[in-house]
Short mmCIF file of C-alpha atoms in Angstrom, two decimals:
data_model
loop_
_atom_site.label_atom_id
_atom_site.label_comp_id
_atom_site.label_asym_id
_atom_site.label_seq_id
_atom_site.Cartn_x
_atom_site.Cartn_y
_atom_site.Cartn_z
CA UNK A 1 -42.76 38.21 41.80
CA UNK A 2 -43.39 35.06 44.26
CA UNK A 3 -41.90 35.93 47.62
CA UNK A 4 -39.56 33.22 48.97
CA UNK A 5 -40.49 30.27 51.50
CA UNK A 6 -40.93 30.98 55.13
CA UNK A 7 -38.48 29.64 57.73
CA UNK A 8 -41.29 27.31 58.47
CA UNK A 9 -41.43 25.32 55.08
CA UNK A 10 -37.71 24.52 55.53
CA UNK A 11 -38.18 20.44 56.29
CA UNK A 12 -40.67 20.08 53.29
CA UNK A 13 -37.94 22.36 51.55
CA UNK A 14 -35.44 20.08 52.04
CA UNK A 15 -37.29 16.95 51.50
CA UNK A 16 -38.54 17.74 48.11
CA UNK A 17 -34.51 18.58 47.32
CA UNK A 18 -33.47 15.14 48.42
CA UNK A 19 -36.27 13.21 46.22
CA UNK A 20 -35.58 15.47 43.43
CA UNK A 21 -31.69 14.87 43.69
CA UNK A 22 -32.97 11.35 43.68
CA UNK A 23 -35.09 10.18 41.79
CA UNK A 24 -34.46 12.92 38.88
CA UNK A 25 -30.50 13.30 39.03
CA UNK A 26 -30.18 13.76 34.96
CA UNK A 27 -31.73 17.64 35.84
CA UNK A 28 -28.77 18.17 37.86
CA UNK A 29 -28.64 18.99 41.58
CA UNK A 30 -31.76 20.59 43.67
CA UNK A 31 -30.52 24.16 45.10
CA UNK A 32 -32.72 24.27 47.79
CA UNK A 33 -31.81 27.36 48.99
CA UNK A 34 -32.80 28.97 45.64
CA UNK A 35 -36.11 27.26 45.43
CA UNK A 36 -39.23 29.60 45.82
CA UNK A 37 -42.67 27.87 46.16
CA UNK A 38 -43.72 27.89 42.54
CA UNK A 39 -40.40 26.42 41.88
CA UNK A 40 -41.01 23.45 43.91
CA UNK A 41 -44.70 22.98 42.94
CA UNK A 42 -43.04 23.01 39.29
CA UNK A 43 -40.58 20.50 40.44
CA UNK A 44 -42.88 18.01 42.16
CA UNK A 45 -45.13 18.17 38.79
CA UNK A 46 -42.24 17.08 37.05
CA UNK A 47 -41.23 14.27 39.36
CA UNK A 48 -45.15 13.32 39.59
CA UNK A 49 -45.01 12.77 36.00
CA UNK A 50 -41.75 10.97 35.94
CA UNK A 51 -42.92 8.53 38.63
CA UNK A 52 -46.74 8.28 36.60
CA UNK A 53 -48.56 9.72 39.87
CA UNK A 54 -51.77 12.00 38.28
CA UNK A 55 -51.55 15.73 39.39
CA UNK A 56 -54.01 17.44 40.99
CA UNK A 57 -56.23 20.13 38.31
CA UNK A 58 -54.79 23.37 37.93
CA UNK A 59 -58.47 24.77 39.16
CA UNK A 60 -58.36 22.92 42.32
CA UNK A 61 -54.74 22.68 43.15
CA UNK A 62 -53.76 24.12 46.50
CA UNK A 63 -50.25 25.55 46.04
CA UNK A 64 -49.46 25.79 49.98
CA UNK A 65 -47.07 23.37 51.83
CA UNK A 66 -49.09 21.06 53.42
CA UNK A 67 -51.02 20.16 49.58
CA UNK A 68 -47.48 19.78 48.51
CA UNK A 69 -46.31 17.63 51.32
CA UNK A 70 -49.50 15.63 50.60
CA UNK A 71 -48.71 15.12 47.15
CA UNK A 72 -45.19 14.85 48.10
CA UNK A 73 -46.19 11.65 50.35
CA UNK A 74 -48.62 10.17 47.55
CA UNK A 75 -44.80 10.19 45.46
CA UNK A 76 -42.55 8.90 47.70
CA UNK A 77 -45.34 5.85 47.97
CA UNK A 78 -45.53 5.33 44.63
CA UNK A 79 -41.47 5.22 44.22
CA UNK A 80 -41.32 2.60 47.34
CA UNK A 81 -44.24 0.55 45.50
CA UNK A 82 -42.47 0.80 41.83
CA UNK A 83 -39.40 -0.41 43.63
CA UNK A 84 -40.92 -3.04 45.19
CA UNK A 85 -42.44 -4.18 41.78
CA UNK A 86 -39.00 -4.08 40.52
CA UNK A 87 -37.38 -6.16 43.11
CA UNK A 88 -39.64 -8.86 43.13
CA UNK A 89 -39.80 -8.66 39.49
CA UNK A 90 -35.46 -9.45 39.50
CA UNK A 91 -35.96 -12.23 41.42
CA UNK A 92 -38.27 -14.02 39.75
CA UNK A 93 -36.57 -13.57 35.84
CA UNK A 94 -34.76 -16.78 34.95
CA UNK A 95 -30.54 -16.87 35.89
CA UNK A 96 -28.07 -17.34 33.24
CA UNK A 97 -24.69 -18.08 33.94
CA UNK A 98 -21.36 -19.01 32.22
CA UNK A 99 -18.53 -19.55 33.79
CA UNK A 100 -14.88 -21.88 34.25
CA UNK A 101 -17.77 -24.71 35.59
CA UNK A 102 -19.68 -24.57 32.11
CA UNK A 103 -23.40 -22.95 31.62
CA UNK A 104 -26.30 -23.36 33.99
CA UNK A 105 -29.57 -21.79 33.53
CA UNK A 106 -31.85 -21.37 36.94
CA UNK A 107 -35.46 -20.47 37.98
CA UNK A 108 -35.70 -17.12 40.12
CA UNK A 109 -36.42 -18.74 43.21
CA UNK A 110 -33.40 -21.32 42.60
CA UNK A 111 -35.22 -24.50 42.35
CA UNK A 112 -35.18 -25.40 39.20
CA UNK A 113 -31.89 -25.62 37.21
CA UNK A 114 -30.15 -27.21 34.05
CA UNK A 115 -26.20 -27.24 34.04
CA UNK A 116 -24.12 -28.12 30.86
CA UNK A 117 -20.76 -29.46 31.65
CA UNK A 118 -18.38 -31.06 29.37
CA UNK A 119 -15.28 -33.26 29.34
CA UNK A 120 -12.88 -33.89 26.00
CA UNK A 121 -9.34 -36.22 26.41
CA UNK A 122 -7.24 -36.62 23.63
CA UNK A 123 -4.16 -38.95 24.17
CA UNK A 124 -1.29 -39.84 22.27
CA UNK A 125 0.25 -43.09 23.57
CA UNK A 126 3.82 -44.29 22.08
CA UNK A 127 4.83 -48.01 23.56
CA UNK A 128 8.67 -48.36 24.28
CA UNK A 129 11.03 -51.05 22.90
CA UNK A 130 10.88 -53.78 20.04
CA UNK A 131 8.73 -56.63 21.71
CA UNK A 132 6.02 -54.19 22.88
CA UNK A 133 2.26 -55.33 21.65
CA UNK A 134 0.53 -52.46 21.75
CA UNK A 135 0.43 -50.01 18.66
CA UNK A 136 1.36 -46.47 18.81
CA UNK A 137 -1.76 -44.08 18.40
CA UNK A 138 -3.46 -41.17 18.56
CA UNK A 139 -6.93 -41.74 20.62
CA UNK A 140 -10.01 -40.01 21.59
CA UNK A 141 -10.34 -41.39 24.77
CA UNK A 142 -12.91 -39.29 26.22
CA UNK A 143 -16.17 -37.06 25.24
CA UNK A 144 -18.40 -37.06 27.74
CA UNK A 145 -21.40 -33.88 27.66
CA UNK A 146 -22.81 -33.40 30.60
CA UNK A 147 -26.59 -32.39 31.90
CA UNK A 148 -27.55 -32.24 35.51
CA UNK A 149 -29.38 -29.97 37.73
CA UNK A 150 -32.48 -30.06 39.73
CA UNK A 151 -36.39 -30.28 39.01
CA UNK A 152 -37.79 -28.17 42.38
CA UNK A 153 -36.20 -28.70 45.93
CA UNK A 154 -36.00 -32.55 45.90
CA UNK A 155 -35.44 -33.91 42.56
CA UNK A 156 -31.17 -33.11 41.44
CA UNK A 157 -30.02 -35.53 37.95
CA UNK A 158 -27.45 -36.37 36.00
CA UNK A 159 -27.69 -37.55 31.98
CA UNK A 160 -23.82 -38.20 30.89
CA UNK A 161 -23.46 -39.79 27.56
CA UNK A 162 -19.88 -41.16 26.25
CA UNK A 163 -19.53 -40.09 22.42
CA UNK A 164 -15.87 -41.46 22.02
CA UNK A 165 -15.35 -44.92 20.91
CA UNK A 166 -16.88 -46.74 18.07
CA UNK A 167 -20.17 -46.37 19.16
CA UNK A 168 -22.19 -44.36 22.12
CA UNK A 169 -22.86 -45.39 25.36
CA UNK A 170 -24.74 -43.93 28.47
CA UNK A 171 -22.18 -43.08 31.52
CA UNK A 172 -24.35 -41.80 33.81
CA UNK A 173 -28.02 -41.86 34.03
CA UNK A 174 -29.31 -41.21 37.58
CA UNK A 175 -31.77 -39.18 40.22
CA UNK A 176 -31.60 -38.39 43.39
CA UNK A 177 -34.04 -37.44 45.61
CA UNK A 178 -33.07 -34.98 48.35
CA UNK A 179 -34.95 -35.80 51.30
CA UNK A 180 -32.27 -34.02 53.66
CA UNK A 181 -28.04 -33.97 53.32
CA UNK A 182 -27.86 -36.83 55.40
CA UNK A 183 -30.31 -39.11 53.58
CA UNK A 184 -30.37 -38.98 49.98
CA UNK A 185 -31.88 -42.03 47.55
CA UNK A 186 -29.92 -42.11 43.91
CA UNK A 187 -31.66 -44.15 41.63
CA UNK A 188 -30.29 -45.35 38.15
CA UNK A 189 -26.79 -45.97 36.81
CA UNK A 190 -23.65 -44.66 38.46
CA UNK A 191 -20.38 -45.60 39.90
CA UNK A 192 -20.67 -48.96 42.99
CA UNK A 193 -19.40 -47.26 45.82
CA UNK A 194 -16.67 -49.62 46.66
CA UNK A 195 -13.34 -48.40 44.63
CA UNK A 196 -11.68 -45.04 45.95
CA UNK A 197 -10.21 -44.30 42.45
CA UNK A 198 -12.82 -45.45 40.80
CA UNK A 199 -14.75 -42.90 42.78
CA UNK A 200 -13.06 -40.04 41.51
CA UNK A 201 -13.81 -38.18 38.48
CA UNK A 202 -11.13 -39.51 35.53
CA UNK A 203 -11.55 -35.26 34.93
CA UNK A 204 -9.51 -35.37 38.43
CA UNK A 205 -6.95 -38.09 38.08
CA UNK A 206 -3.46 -37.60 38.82
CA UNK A 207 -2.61 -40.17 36.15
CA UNK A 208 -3.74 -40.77 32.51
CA UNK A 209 -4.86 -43.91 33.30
CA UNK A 210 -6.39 -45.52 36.66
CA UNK A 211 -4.17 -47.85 39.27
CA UNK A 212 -3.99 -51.95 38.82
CA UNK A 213 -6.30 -51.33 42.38
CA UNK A 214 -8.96 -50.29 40.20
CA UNK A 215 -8.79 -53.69 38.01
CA UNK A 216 -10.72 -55.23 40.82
CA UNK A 217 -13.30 -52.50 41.71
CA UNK A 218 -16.47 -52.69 40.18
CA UNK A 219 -16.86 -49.72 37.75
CA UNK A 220 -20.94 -48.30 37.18
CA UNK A 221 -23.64 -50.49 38.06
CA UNK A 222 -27.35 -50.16 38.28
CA UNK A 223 -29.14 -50.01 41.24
CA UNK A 224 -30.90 -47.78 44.20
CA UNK A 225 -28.59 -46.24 46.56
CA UNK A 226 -28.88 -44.19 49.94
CA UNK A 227 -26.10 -41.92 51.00
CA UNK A 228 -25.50 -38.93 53.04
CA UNK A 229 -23.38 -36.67 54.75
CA UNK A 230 -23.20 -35.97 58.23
CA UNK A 231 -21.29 -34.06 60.44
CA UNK A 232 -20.43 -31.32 58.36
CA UNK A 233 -19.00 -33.60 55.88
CA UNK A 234 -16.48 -35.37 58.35
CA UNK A 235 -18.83 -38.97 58.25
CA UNK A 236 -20.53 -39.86 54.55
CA UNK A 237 -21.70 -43.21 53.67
CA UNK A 238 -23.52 -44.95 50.65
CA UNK A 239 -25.43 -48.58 50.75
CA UNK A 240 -26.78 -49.68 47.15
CA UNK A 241 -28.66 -52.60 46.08
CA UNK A 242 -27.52 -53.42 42.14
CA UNK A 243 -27.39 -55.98 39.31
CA UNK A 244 -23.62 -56.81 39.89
CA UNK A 245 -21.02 -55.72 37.68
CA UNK A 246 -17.64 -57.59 36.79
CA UNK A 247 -14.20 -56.31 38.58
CA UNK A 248 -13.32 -53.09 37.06
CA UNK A 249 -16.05 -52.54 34.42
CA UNK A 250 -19.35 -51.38 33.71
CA UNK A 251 -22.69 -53.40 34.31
CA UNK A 252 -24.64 -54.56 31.15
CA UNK A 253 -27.90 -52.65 30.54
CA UNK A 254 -29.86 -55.79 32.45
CA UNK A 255 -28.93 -58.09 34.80
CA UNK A 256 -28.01 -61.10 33.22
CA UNK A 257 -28.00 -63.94 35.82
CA UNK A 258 -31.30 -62.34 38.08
CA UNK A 259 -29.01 -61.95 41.22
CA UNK A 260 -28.20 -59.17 42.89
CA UNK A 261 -25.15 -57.32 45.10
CA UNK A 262 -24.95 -55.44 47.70
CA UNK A 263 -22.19 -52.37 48.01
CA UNK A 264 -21.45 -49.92 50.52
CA UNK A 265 -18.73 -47.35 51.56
CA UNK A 266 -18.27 -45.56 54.82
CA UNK A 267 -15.39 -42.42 55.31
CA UNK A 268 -14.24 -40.63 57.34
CA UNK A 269 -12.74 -37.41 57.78
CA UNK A 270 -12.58 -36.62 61.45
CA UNK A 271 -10.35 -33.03 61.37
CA UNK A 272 -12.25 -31.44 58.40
CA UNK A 273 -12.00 -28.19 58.70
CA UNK A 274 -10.64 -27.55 62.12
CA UNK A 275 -7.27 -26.25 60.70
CA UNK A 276 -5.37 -28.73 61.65
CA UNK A 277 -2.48 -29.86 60.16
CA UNK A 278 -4.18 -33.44 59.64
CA UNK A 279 -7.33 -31.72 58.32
CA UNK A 280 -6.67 -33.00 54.90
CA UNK A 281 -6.88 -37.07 56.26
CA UNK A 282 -9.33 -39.63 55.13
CA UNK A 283 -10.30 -42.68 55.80
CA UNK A 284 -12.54 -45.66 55.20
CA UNK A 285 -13.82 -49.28 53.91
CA UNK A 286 -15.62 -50.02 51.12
CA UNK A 287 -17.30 -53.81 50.41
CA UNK A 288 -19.64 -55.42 47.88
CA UNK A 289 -21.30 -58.98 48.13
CA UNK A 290 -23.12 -61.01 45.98
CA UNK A 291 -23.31 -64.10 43.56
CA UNK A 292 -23.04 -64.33 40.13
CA UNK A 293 -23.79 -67.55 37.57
CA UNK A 294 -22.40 -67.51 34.00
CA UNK A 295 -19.92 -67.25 31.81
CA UNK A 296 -18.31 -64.59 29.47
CA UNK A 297 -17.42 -61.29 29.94
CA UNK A 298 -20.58 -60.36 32.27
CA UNK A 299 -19.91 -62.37 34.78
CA UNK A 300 -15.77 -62.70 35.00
CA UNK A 301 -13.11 -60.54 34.49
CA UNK A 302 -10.28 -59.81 32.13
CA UNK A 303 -7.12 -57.66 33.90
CA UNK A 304 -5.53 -54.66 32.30
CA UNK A 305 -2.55 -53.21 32.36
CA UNK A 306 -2.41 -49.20 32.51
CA UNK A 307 -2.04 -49.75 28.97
CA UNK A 308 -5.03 -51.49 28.46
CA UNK A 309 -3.76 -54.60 27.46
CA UNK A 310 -5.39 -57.93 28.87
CA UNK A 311 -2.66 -59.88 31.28
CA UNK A 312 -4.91 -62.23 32.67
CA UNK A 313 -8.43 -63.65 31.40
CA UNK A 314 -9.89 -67.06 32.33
CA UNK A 315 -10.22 -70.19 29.79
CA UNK A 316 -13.51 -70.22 28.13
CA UNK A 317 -14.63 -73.40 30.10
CA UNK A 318 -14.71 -71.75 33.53
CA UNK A 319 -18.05 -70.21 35.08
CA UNK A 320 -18.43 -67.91 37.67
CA UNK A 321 -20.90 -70.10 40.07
CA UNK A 322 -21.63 -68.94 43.82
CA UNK A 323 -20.45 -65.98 45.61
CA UNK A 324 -18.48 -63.02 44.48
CA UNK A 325 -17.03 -60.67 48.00
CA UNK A 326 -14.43 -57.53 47.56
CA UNK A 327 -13.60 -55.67 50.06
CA UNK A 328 -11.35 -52.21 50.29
CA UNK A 329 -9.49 -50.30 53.10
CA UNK A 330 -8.63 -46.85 51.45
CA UNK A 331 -7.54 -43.56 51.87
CA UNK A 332 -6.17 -39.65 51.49
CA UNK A 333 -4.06 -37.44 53.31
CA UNK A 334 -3.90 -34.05 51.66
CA UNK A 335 -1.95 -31.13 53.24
CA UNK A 336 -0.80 -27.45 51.38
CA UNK A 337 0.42 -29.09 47.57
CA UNK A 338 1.19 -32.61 49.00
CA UNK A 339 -1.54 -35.36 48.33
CA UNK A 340 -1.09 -39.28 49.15
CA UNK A 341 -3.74 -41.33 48.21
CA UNK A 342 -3.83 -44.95 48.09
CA UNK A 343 -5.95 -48.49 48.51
CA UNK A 344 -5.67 -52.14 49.07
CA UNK A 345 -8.83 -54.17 47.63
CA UNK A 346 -9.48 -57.85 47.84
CA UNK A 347 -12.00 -59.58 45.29
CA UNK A 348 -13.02 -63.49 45.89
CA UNK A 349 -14.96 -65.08 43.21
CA UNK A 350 -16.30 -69.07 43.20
CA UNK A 351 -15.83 -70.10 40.16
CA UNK A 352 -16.04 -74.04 38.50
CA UNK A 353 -15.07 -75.87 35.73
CA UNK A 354 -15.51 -79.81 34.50
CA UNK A 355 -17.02 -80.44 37.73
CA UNK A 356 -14.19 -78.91 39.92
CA UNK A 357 -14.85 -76.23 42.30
CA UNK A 358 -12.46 -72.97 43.49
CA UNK A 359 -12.79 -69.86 45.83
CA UNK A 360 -10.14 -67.48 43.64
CA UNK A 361 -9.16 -64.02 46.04
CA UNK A 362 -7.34 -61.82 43.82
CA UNK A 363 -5.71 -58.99 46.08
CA UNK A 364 -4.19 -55.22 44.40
CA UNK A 365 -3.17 -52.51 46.03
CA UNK A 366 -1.77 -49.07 44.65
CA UNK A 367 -0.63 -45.46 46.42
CA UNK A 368 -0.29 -42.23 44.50
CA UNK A 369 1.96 -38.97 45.62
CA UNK A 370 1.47 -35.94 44.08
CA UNK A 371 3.78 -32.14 44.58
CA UNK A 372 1.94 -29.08 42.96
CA UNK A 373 5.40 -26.89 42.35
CA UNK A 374 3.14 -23.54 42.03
CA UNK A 375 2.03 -23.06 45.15
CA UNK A 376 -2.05 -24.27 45.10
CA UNK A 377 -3.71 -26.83 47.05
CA UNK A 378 -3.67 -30.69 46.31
CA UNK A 379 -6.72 -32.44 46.83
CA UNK A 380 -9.05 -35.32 45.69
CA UNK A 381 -10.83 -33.61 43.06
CA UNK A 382 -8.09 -32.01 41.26
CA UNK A 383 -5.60 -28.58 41.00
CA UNK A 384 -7.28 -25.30 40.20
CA UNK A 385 -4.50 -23.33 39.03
CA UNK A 386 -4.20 -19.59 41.13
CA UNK A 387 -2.57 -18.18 37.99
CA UNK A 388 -4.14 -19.16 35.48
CA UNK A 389 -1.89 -19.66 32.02
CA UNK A 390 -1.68 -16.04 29.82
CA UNK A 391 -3.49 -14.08 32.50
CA UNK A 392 -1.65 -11.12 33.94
CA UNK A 393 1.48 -13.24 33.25
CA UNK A 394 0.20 -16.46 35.25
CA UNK A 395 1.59 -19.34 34.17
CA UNK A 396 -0.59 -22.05 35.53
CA UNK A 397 0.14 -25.05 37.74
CA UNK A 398 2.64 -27.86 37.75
CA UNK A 399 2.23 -30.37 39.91
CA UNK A 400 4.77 -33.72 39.65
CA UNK A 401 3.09 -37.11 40.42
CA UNK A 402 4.61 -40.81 41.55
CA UNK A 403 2.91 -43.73 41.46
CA UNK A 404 3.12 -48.30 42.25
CA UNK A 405 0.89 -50.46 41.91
CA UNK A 406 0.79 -54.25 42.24
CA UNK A 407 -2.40 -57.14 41.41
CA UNK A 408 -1.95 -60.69 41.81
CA UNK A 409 -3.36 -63.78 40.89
CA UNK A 410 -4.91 -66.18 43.40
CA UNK A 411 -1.68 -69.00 42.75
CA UNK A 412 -4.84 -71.73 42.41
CA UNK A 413 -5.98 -70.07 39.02
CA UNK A 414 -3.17 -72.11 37.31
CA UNK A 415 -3.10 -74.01 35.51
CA UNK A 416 -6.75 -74.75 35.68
CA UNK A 417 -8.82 -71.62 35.65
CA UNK A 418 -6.31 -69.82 33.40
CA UNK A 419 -3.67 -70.26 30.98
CA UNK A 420 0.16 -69.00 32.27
CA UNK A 421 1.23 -69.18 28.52
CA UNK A 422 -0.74 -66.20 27.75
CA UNK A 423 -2.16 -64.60 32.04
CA UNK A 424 0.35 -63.27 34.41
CA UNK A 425 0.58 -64.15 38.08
CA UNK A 426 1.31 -60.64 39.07
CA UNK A 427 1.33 -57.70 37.06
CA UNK A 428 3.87 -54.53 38.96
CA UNK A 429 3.21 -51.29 37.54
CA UNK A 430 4.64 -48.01 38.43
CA UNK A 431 4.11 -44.66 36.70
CA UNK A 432 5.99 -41.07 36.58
CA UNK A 433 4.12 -38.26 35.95
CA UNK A 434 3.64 -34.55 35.08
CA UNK A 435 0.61 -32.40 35.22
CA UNK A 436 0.32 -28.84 33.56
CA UNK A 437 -2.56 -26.68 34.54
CA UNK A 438 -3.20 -24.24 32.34
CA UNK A 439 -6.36 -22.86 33.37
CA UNK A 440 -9.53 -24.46 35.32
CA UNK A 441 -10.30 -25.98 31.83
CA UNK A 442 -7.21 -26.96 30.30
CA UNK A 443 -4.69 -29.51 31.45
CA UNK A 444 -1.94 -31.22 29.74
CA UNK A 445 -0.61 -34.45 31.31
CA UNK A 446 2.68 -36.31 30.31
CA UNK A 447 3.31 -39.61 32.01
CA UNK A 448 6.19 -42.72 31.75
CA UNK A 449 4.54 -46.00 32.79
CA UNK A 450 6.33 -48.95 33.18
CA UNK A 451 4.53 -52.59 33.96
CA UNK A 452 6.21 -55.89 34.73
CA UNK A 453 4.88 -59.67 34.65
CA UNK A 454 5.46 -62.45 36.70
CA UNK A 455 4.55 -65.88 35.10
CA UNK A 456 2.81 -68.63 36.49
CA UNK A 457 4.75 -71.92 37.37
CA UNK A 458 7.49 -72.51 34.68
CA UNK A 459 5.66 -70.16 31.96
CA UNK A 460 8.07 -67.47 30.32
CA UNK A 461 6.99 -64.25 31.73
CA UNK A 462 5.28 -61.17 29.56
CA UNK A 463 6.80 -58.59 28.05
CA UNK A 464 7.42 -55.42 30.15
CA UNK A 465 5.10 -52.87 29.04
CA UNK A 466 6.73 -49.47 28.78
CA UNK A 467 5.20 -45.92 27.30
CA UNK A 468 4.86 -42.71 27.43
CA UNK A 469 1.17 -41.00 27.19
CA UNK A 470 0.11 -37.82 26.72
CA UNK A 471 -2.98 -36.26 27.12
CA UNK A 472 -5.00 -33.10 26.67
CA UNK A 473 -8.21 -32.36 28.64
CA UNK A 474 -10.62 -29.88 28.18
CA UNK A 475 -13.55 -29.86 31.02
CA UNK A 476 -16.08 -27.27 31.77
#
């Protein structure tokens, strides 16, 4: 019979225990005390072969302590190395991930990525009273997929194509390159950063439909663009160069009259973060210049009412001929579940007809209040509901939403420049609203909109335009 370890081997003793209990825990507990020398040179065989460490021959094996500590150090080097290996081998596999923001797929070393995002809006829109001239529908008003990420530490991009509609379109199509938070270079086709509605994502609106303000914005142009943040986020600007596009829509896909405009936005948010009760208030100016030549639909505008319908175009005879200035004082205040938001925007266009020449300034402003009932934060980019809807009895958010809205007509557009039998002078439009978020995904929106005209001169005025629209989003 083996005798039993001396007092001496204790350490070793209770070192080979530990590893055991370790590295070998499906053969149960090591009772050291229990352990007699043969036992432990057993055990270590077993943990040698386990780990894939060679044992010594059973001719030349030394069975005292100190060839069993030895081998007992070759192990516990082995482990630390095949940990190691594992580690290393974790962070370099691929990350998958799918979550309330959508799917995004990322290299090991995080500089590489591909993000699917998604937005769907389905409205229904019902027009109130007998002389309304809109149609009642059902629309797909929105189906936008979504693929951005980044290609290594200095190349992010966004591909978003719109799918509703007769036919597709490209959204957004742009790069960035990252040089540092504070200078940035986006190149391709994406929002002119004048317009603070226009800025924000329609996934975000308060409303179905965007303010009159927003009739005079441009909408996504193309162009080269530096911005940045600075500050911790309390200063960010954005100065473009880009083909020009028409107040309150898209740019073609080339620039049709081979000038250019300039755009810009500064902001400010000078208490972000600091806890104060004024840490939700921003502010600042956004401005475009440039000329434009033609005539048509690239180069002037047609006005819209929150219904979409056209309250004021130009005659067919007019040209847009010499410069074309807008310029936009706007801003939030956002505090707990309150949010105010609002603009004022001016937009001056030369324009000319049968050899007579005008300077038309069109001027809209709009402000938006929204109340989220349930308790969550208001903000720019949306509600995300704390309960979500069906989850341990959550219920969602609610959040109530007001808003006015006027746009009016340089007076020296009529008679000339534009019809008053069939353009308003000023369009009024103000808008009730409810907002039910369901989950981070799902959000149903009800709103009454109401829009009034005010003719030109002697002209009979337009109809009021009154409806109700609903919507349901989906985004991801």
């Amino acid at each position: 019979m083996t005798a039993p370890l001396p007092p001496s081997a204790k350490s070793t003793r209770m070192l080979l225990s530990s590893l055991a209990g370790l590295a070998c825990g499906a053969w149960g507990p090591v009772q050291a005390q229990s352990l007699t020398l043969e036992q432990l040179q057993q055990r270590l065989e077993r943990l040698e072969r386990h780990a894939g460490v060679a044992a010594a021959d059973d001719d030349d094996a030394d069975t005292g302590l100190a060839a069993l500590d030895q081998r007992l150090r070759i192990l516990e080097r082995r482990l630390e190395l095949q940990e190691e290996e594992r580690a290393a081998t974790a962070k370099a596999a691929p990350k998958i991930a799918i979550d309330q923001k959508g799917a995004a797929f990322k290299s090991g070393d995080g500089a590489y990525e591909l993000k699917l995002r998604g937005l769907l809006q389905g409205d229904a829109r019902v027009f109130l009273g007998s002389d309304a001239n809109q149609n009642d529908s059902f629309l797909l008003r929105t189906a936008r997929p979504t693929l951005e990420g980044s290609l290594g530490k200095r190349v992010a991009y966004r591909f978003t194509p719109e799918l509703a509609g007769d036919s597709a379109s490209v959204v957004d199509a742009y790069a960035d390159l990252r040089f540092d938070p504070a200078w940035t270079l986006r190149v391709g086709r994406f929002t002119s950063p004048v317009g603070l509605e226009r800025l924000q994502s329609s996934s975000a609106l308060a409303d179905v439909e965007r303010a009159l303000a927003s009739e005079l914005a441009p909408n996504r142009d193309l162009g080269v663009q530096l911005q940045g943040d600075v500050a911790g986020g309390r200063f960010s600007y954005a100065l473009g160069v880009f083909n020009g596009a028409v107040d309150g829509r898209d740019t073609v896909t080339s620039n049709p009259d081979d000038d250019f405009e300039l755009a810009g936005r500064v902001f400010f948010e000078p208490l972000k973060g600091s806890g104060s009760a004024w840490a939700g208030l921003g502010f600042g100016l956004g401005a475009s210049s440039g000329d434009k030549h033609g005539a048509g639909n690239n180069f002037l505008p047609r006005y819209r009412t929150p219904g979409q319908a056209t309250f004021f175009g130009y005659r067919g005879t007019v040209l847009a001929d010499g410069s074309h200035r807008r310029w936009s004082p706007q801003g939030w205040f956002y505090r707990d579940g309150f949010g105010l938001q609002g603009e004022y925007i001016v937009s001056r266009q030369e324009v000319a007809s049968a050899g007579q020449r005008a300077a038309l300034e069109h001027r809209a402003w709009q402000a938006t209040a929204s109340w989220v009932l349930s308790g969550e934060d208001a903000s720019y980019r949306g509600v995300t509901p704390a309960r979500p809807f069906g989850v341990n009895g959550g219920r969602g958010a609610l959040e109530l939403t007001a808003r006015y809205g006027e746009l009016e007509i340089d007076a020296a557009a009529f008679p000339f420049y534009a019809d008053p039998a069939t353009s308003a002078a000023r369009a009024r439009a103000w808008v009730l609203g409810a907002n039910w978020y369901l989950t981070a995904n799902l959000k149903l929106v009800t709103n009454y909109t109401h829009t009034r005209f005010d003719a030109a001169g002697g002209a009979s005025a337009l109809p009021d335009e009154k409806a109700v629209f609903s919507r349901l989003q989906v985004s991801f």
